[in-house]
mmCIF file of C-alpha atoms in Angstrom:
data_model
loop_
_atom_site.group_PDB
_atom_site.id
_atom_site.type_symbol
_atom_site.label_atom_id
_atom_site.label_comp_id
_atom_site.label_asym_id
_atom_site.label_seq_id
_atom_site.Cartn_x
_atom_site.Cartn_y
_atom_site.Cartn_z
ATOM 1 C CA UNK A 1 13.977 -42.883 -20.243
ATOM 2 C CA UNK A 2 10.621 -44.672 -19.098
ATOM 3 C CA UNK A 3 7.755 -42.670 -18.131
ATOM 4 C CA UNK A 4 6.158 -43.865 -14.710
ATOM 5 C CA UNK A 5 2.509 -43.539 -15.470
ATOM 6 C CA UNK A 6 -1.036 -42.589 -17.165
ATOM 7 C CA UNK A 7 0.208 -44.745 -20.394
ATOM 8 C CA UNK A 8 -3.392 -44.357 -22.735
ATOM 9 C CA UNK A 9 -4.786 -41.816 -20.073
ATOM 10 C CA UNK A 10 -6.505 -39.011 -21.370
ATOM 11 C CA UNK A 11 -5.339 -36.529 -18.022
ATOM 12 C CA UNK A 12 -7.921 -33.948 -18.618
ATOM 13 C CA UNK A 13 -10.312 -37.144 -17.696
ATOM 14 C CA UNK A 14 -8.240 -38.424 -15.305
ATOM 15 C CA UNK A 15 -8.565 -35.448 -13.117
ATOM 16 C CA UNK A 16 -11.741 -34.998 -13.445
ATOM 17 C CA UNK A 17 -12.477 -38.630 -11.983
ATOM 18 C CA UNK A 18 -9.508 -38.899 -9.536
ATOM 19 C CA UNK A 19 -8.891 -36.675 -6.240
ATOM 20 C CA UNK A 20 -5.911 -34.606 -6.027
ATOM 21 C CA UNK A 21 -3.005 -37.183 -4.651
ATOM 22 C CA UNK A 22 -1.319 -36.175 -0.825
ATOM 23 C CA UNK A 23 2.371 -34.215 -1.381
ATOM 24 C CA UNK A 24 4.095 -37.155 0.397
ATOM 25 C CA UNK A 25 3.548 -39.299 -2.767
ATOM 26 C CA UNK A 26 4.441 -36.951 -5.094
ATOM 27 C CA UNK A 27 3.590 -37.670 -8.775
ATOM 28 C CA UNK A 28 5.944 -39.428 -10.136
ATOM 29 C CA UNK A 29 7.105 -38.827 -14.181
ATOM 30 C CA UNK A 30 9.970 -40.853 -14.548
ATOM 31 C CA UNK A 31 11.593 -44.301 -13.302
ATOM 32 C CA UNK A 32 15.342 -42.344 -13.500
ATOM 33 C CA UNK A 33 15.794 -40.971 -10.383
ATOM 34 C CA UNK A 34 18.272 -38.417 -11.930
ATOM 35 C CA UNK A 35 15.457 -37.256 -14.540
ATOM 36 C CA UNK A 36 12.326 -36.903 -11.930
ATOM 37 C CA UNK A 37 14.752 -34.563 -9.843
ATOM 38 C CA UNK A 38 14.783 -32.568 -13.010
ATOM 39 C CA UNK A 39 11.042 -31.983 -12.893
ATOM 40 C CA UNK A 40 10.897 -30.150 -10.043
ATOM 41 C CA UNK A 41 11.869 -26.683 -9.090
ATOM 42 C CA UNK A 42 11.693 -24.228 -5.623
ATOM 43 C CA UNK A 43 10.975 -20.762 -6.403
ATOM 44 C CA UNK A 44 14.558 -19.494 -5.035
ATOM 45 C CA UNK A 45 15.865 -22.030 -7.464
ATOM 46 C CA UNK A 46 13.412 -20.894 -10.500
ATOM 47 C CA UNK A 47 14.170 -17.278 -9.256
ATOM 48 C CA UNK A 48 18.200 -17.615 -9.343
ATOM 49 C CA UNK A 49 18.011 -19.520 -12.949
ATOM 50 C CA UNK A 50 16.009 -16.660 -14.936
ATOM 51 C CA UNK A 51 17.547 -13.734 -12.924
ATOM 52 C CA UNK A 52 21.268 -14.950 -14.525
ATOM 53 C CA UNK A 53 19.568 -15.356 -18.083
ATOM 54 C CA UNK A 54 17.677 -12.293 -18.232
ATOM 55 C CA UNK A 55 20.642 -10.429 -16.795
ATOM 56 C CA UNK A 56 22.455 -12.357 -19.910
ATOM 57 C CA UNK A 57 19.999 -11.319 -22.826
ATOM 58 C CA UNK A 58 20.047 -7.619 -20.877
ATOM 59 C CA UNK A 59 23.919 -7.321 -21.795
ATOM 60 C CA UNK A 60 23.816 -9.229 -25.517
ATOM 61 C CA UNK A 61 21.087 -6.850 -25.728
ATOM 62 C CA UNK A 62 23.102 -3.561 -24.626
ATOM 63 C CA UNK A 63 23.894 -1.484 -27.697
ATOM 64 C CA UNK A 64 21.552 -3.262 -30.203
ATOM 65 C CA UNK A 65 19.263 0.214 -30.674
ATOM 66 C CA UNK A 66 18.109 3.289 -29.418
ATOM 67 C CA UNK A 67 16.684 3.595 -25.988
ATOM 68 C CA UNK A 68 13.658 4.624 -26.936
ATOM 69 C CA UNK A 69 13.566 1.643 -29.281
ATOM 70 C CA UNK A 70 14.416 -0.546 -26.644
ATOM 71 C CA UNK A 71 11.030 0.521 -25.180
ATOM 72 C CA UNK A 72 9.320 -0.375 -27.180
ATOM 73 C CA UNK A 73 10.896 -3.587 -28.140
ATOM 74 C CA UNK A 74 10.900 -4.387 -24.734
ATOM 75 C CA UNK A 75 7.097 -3.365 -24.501
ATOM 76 C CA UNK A 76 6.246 -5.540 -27.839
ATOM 77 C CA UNK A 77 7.938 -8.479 -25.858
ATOM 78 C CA UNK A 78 5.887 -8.421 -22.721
ATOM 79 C CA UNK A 79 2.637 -8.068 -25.648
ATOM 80 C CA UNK A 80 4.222 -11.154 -26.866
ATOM 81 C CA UNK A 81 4.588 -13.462 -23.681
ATOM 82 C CA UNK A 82 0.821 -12.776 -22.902
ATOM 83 C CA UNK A 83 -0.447 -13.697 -26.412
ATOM 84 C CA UNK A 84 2.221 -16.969 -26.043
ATOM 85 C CA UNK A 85 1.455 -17.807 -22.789
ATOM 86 C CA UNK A 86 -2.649 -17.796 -23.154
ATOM 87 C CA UNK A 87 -2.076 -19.831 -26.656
ATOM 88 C CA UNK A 88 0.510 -22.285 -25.188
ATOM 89 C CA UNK A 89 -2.030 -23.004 -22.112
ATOM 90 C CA UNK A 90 -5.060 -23.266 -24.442
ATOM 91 C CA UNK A 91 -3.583 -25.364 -27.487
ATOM 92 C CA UNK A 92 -0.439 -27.435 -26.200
ATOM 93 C CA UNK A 93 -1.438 -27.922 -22.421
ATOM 94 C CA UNK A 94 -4.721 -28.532 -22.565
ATOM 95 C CA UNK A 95 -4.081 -30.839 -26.308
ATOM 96 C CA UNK A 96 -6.596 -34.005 -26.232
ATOM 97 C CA UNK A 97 -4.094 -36.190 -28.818
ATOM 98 C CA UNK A 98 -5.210 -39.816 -29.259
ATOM 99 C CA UNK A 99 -1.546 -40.691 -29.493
ATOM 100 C CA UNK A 100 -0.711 -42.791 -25.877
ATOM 101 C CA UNK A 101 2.659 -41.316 -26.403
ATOM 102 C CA UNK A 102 1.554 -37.787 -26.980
ATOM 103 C CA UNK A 103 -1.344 -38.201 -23.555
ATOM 104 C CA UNK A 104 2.172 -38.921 -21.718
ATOM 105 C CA UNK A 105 3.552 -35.828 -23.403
ATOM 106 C CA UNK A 106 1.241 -33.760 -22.363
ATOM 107 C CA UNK A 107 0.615 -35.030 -18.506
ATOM 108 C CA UNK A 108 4.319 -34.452 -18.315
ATOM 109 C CA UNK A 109 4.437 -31.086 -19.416
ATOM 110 C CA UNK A 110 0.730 -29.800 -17.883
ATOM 111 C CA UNK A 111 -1.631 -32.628 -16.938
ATOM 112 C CA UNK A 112 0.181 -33.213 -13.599
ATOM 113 C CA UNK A 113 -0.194 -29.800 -12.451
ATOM 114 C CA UNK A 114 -4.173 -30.754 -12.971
ATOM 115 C CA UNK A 115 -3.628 -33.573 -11.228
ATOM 116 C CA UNK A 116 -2.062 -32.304 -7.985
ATOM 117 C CA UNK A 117 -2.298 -28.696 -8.420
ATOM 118 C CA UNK A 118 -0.608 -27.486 -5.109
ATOM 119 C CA UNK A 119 2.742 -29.525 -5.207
ATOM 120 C CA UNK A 120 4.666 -26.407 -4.171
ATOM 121 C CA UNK A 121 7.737 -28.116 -6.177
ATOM 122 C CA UNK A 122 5.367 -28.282 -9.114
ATOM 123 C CA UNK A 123 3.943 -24.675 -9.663
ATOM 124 C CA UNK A 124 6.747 -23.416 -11.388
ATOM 125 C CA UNK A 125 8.298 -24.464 -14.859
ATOM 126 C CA UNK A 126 11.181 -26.788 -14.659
ATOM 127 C CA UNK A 127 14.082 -25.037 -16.459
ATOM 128 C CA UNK A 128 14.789 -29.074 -18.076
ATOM 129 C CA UNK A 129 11.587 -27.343 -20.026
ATOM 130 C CA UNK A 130 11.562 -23.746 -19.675
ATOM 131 C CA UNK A 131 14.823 -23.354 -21.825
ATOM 132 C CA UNK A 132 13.904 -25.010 -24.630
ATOM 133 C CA UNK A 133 10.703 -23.676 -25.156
ATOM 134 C CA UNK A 134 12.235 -20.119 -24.705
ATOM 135 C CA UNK A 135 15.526 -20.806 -26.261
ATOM 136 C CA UNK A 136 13.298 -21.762 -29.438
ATOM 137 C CA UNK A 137 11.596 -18.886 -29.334
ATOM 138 C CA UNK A 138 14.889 -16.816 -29.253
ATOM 139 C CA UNK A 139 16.440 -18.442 -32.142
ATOM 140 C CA UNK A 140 13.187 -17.911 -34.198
ATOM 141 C CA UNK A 141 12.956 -13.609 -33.130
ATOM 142 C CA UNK A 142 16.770 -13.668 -34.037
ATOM 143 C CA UNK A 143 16.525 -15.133 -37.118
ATOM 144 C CA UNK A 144 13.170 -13.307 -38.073
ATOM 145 C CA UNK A 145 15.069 -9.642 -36.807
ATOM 146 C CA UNK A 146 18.530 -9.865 -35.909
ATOM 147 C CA UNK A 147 20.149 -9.050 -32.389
ATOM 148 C CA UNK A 148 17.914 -6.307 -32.065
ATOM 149 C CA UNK A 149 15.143 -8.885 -31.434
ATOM 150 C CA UNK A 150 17.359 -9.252 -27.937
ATOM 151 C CA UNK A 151 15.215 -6.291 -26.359
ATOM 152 C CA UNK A 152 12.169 -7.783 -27.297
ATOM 153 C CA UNK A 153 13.415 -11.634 -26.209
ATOM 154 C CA UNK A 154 14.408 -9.385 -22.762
ATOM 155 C CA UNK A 155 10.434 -8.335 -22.086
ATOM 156 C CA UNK A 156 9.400 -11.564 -23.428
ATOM 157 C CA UNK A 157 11.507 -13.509 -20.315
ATOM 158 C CA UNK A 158 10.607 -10.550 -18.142
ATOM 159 C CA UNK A 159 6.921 -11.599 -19.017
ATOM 160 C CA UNK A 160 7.426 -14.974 -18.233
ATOM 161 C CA UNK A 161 9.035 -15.053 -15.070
ATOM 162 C CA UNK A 162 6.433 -12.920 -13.927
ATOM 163 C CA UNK A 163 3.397 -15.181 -15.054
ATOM 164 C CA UNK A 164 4.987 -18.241 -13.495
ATOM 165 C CA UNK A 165 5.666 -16.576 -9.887
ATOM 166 C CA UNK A 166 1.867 -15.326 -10.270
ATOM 167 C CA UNK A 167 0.976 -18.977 -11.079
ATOM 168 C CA UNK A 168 3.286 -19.816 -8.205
ATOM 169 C CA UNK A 169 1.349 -17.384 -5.463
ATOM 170 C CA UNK A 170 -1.892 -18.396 -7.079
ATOM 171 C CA UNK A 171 -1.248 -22.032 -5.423
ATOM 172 C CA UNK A 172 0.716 -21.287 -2.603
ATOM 173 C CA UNK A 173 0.540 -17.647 -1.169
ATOM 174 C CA UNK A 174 -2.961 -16.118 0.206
ATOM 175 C CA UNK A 175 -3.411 -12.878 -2.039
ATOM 176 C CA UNK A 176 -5.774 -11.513 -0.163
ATOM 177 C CA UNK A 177 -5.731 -8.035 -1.799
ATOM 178 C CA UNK A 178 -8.153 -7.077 -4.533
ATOM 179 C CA UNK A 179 -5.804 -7.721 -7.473
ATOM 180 C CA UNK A 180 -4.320 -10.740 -5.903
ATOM 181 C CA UNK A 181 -7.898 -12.407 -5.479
ATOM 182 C CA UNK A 182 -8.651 -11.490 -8.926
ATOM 183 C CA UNK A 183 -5.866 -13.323 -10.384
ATOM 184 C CA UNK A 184 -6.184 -16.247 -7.941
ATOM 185 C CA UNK A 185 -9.994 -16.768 -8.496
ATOM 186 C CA UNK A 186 -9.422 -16.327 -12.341
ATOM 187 C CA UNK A 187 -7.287 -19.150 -12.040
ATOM 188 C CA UNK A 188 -9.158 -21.567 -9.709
ATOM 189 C CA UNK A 189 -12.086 -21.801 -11.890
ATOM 190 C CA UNK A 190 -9.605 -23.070 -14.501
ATOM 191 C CA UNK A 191 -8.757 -25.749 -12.083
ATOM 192 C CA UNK A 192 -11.776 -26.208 -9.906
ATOM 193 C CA UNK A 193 -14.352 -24.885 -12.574
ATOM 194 C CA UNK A 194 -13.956 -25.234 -16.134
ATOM 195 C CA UNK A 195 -10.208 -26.610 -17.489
ATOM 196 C CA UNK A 196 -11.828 -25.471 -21.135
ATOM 197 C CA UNK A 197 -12.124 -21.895 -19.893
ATOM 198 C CA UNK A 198 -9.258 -19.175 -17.846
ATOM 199 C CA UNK A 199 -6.300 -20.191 -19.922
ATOM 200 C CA UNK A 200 -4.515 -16.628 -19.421
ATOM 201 C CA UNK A 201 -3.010 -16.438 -15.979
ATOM 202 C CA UNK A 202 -1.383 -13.022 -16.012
ATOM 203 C CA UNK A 203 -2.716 -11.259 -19.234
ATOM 204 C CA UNK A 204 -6.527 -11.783 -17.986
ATOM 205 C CA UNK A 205 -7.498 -9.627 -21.008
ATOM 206 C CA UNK A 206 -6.605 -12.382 -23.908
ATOM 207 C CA UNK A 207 -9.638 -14.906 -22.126
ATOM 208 C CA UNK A 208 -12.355 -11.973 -22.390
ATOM 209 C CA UNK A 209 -10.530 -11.084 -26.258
ATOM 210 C CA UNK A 210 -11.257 -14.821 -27.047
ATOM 211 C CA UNK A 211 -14.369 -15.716 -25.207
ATOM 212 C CA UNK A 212 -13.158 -18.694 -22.635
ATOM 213 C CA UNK A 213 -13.499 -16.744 -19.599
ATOM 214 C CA UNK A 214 -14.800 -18.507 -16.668
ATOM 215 C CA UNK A 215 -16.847 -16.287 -14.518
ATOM 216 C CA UNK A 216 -18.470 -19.760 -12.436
ATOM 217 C CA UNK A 217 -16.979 -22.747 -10.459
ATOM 218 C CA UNK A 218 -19.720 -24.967 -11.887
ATOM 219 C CA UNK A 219 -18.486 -27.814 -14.303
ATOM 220 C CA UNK A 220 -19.865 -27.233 -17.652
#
């Protein structure tokens, strides 16, 4: 497995110096042709994937406790995902390491999004990565709290296939309601503003709980 590109490039200032490349030459991650067709997903197929799995950890779930405690787990989940998602963003995507290896690591994962930010095939997380990451966070609620955790895993999923078809619209779709401009324009002064600032994408609330909300498109 050979990465393609940005080898010792730091992508937050790549970005910054390089304009946004044209969709018919698609970043390329990986020499393997078999691994770069991983990396991308459409929405029907990201859509399909999660529906199957949440429908999954909705039936493991089934029986675990109360209804009413379902609720709530289900509640504490979706809590959860917002608090993950906004710390994910801030501290893992958006990592400066000094490491070559660990630059590559992170323009695979996020700084190619920054790079070309409306590859359609690129808005949505791959499930090569999206199971993992998820899959570890499973393993640690059920070892923390038993199958019961299963409700709470259930909002947690719900949560996140949300955020990344709002992520998805933010690029691609118009939103030209009130809400739908709020969440878009939140989001484009991450991208167009400040990359330091508008880490939350769907839970808005955890940027004005920890001060990096962007309210300008001028470059700080």
């Amino acid at each position: 497995m050979v990465l393609w590109l940005t080898v010792g490039i730091n992508y937050d200032q790549k970005q910054a110096m390089s304009p946004a490349p044209s969709h018919s030459q698609q970043i390329r991650l990986f020499r393997n042709e078999r691994i770069e067709k991983l990396t991308v997903v459409t929405p029907r197929g990201f859509l399909a994937t999660w529906a199957v799995l949440l429908a999954f950890i909705g039936w493991t779930a089934w029986g675990t406790a109360s209804l009413p405690t379902a609720a709530v787990l289900i509640g504490a989940g979706l809590i959860g995902w917002g608090l993950f998602e906004y710390a994910m963003h801030r501290f893992v995507f958006h990592w400066q390491p000094d490491s070559p290896m660990l630059q590559q690591f992170v323009f695979i994962m996020h700084g190619n999004h920054h790079a070309d930010p409306n590859d359609p095939l690129r808005n949505l997380m791959p499930p090569i990565a999206g199971i993992p990451i998820n899959g570890a966070v499973w393993l640690t609620l059920f070892v923390l709290f038993g199958a019961s955790a299963n409700w709470a895993f259930f909002g947690f999923i719900a949560g996140y296939i949300y955020y990344d078809m709002l992520h998805y619209a933010c690029h691609q779709w118009p939103m030209k309601g009130r809400v739908g401009m709020m969440f878009k324009r939140h989001h484009m002064r991450h991208h167009h503003g400040a990359q330091e600032g508008n880490y939350a994408i769907s839970t808005l609330f955890f940027d004005r709980l920890f001060r990096t909300r962007v309210t300008s498109l001028k470059r700080g």
